[in-house]
Tab-separated table of C-alpha atoms in Angstrom:
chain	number	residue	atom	x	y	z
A	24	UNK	CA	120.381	129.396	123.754
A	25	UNK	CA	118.606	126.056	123.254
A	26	UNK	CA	120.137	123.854	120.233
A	27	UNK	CA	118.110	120.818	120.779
A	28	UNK	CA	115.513	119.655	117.988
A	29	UNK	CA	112.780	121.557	117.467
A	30	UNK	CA	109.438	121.356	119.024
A	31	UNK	CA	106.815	119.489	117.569
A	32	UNK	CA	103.745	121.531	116.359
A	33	UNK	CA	101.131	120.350	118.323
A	34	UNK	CA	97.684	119.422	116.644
A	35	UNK	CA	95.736	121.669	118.024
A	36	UNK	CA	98.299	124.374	116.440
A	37	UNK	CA	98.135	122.782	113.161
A	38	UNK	CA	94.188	122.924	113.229
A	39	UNK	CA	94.920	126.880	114.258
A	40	UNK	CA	96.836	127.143	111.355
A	41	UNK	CA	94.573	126.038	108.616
A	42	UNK	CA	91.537	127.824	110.217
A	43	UNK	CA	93.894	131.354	110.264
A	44	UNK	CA	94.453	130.554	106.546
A	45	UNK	CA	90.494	129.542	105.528
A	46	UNK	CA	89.958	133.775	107.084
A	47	UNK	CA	92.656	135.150	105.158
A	48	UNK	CA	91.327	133.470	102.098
A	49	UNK	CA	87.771	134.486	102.939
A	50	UNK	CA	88.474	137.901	103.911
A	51	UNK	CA	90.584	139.003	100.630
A	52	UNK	CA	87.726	137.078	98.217
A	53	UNK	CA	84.995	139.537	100.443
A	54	UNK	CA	87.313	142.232	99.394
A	55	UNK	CA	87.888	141.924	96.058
A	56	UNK	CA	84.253	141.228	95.502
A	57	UNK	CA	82.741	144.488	96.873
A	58	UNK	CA	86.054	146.589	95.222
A	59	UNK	CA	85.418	144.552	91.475
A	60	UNK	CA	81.360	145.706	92.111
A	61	UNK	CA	82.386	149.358	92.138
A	62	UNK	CA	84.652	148.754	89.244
A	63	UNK	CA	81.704	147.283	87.141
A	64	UNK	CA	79.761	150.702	87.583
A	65	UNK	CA	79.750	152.811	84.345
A	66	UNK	CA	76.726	154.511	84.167
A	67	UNK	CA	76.247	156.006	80.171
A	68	UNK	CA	74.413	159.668	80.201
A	69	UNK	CA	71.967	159.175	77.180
A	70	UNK	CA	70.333	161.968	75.348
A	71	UNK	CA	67.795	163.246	77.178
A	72	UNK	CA	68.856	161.480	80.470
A	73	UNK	CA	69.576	163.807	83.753
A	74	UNK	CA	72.768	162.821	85.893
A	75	UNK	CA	70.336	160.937	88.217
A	76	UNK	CA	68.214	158.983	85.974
A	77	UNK	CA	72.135	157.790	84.698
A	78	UNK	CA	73.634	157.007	87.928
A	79	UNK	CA	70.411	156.080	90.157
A	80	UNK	CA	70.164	152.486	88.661
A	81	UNK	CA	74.002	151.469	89.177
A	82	UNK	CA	74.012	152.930	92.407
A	83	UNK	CA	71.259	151.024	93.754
A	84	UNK	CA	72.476	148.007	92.165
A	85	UNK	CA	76.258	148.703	93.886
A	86	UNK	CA	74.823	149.801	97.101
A	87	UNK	CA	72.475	146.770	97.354
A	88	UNK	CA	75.112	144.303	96.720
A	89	UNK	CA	77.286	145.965	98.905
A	90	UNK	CA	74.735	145.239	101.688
A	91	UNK	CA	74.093	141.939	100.509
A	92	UNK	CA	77.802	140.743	100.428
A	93	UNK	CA	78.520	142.584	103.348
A	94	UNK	CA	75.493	140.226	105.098
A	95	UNK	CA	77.225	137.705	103.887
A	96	UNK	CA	80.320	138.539	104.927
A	97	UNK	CA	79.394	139.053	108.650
A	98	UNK	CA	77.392	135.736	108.400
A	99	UNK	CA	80.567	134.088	107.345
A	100	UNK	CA	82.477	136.073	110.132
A	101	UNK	CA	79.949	134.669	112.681
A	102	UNK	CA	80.776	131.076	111.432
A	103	UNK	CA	84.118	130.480	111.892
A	104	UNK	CA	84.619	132.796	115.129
A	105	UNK	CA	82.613	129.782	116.558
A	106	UNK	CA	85.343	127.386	114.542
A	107	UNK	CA	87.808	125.028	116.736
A	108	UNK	CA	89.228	123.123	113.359
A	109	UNK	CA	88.045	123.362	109.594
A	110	UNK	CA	87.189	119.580	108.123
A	111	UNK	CA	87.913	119.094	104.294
A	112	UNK	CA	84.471	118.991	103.542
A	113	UNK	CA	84.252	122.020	105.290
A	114	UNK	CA	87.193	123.836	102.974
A	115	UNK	CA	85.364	122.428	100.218
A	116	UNK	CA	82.035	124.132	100.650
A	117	UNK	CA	84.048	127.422	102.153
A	118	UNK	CA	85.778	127.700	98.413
A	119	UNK	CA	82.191	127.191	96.906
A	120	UNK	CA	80.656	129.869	98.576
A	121	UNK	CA	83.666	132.220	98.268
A	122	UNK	CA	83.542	131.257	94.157
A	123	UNK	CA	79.820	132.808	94.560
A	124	UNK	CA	81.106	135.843	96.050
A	125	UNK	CA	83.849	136.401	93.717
A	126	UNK	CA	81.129	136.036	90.693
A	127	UNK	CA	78.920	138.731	92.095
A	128	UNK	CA	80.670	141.531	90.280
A	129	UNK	CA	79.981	139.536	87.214
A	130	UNK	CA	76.556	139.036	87.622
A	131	UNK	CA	76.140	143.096	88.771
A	132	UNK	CA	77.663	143.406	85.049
A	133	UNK	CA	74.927	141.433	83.596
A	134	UNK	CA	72.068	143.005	85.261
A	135	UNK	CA	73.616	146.171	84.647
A	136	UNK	CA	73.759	145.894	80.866
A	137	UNK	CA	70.275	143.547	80.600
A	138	UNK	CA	68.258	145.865	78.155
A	139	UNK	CA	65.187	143.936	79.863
A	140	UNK	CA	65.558	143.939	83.252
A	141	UNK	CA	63.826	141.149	84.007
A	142	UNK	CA	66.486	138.577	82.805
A	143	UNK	CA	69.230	140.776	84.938
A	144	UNK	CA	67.231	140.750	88.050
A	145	UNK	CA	66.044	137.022	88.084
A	146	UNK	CA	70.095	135.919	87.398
A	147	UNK	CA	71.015	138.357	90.157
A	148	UNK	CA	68.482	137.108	92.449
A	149	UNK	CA	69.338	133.650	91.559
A	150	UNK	CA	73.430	134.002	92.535
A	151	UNK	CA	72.160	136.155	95.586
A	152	UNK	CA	69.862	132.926	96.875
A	153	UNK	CA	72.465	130.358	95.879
A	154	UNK	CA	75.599	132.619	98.057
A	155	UNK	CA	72.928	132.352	100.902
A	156	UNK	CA	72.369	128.568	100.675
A	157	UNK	CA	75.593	127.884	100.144
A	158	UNK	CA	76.434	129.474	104.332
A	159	UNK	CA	73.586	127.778	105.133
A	160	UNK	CA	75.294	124.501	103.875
A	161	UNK	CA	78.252	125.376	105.103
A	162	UNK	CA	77.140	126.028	108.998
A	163	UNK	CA	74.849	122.840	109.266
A	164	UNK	CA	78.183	120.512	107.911
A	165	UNK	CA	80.557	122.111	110.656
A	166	UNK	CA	77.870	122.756	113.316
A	167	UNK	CA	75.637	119.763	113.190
A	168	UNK	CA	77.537	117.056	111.163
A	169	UNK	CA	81.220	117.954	111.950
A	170	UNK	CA	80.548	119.430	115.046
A	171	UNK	CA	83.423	121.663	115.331
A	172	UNK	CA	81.481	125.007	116.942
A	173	UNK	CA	81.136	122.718	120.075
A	174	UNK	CA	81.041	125.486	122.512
A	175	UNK	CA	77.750	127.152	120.826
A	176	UNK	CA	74.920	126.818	122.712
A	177	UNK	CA	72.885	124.207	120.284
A	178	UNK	CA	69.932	126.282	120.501
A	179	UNK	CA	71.596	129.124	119.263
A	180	UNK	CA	73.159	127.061	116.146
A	181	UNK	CA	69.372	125.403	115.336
A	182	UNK	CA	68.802	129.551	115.327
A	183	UNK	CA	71.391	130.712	113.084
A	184	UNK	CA	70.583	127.732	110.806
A	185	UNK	CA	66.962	128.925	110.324
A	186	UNK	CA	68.100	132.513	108.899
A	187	UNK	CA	70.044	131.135	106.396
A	188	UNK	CA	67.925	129.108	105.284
A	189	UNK	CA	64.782	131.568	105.408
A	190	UNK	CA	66.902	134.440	103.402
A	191	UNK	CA	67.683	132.103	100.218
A	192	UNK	CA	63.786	131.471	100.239
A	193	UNK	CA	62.808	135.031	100.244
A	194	UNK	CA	65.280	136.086	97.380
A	195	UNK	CA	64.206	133.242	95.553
A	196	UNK	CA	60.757	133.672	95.782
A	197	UNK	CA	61.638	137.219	94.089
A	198	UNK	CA	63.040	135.666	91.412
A	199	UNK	CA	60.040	133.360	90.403
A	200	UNK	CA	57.792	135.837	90.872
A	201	UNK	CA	59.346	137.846	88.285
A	202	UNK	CA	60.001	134.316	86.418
A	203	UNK	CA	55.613	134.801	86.615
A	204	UNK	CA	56.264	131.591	88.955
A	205	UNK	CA	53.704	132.828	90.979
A	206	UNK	CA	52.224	129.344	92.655
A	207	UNK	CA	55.987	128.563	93.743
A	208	UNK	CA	57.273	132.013	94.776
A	209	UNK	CA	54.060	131.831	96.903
A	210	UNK	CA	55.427	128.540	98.780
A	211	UNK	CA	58.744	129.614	99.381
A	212	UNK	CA	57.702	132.811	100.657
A	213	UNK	CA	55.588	130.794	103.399
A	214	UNK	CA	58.318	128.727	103.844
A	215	UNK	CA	60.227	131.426	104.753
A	216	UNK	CA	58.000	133.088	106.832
A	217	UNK	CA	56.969	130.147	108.642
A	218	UNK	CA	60.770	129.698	109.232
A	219	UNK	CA	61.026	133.239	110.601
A	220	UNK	CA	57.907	132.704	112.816
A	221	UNK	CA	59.896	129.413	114.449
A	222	UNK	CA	63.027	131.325	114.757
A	223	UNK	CA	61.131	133.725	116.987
A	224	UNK	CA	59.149	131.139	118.881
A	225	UNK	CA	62.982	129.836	119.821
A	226	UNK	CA	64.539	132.657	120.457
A	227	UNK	CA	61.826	133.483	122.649
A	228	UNK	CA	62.024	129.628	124.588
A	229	UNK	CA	65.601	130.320	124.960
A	230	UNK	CA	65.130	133.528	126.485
A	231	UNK	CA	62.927	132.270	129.102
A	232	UNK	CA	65.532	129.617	129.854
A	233	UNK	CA	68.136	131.896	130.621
């Protein structure tokens, strides 16, 4: 049995350590998020209502932002499997994004009860684009200013880096077109698509490389 002083954690370790606990963090917030959106579901049968004119709108609402935080979620996942160390700048805009998440059942509550609608779906749309931008700000600090994913290929990164920013621009070109922001939901839309087209165009350049 050795009784000499302990060994010294090593720094690569230490950067292990803080990464492990940035995923535990971010993995219990995804959780809590998607379990609080079922919570927030309490559909109200009204006279002359059928069980699926009741039900039909939560659903969809639960279902969608399941999806949509699940997206987010494997976006997120894709991030820091690529992850060597986590900067402070880095934590900082990880505990953003994951405040965004954990706000999603509150804004499902919102545009759940909206008697409009329209003021429910343009705030939901709004939190969904922000959640997206906020990855997307997140992966260009570690990948391109930080550089700690330095074992992605760059082209892939430049890749990832034009879906999230092209999904943001699509959700919130929904929301000003139902803001009857039709001029500017038309931009961002071919923003986005011309986004998507160059995301194709190098996907297909790297595929021909390899």
């Amino acid at each position: 049995m050795e009784t000499g002083a302990p060994l010294p954690v090593k720094g690569h370790h230490v950067h292990q350590r803080h990464l492990d606990r940035l995923v535990m963090l971010s993995d219990g917030i995804f959780a809590i998020a998607i379990t609080l959106s079922a919570i927030e579901i309490r559909p109200e049968l009204k006279p002359g209502q059928s069980m699926w004119q009741a039900w039909s709108g939560p659903l969809t609402v639960y279902f969608l932002s399941f999806l949509l935080i699940g997206v987010i979620w494997i976006g997120h996942r894709r991030i820091v499997s690529h992850l060597r160390d986590i900067d402070g700048v880095g934590t900082a805009i990880n505990l953003l994004l994951l405040s965004l998440v954990a706000l999603m059942p509150v804004v499902i509550r919102f545009s759940l009860n909206d008697s409009t609608q329209d003021l429910g779906f343009v705030v939901y749309a709004v939190a969904i684009a922000v959640t997206f931008a906020c990855m997307a700000v997140l992966w260009f600090h570690v990948a391109f200013i930080a550089h700690l994913a330095p074992d992605l290929e760059p082209q892939l990164a430049r890749i990832w880096l034009l879906e999230m920013i092209a999904a943001p621009l699509i959700i919130g070109a929904m929301a000003l077109y139902q803001m009857h922001l039709k001029p500017v939901a038309l931009i961002l839309t071919v923003a986005a698509v011309a986004l998507w087209l160059s995301k194709g165009w190098m996907e297909h350049v790297r595929k021909r490389g390899h």
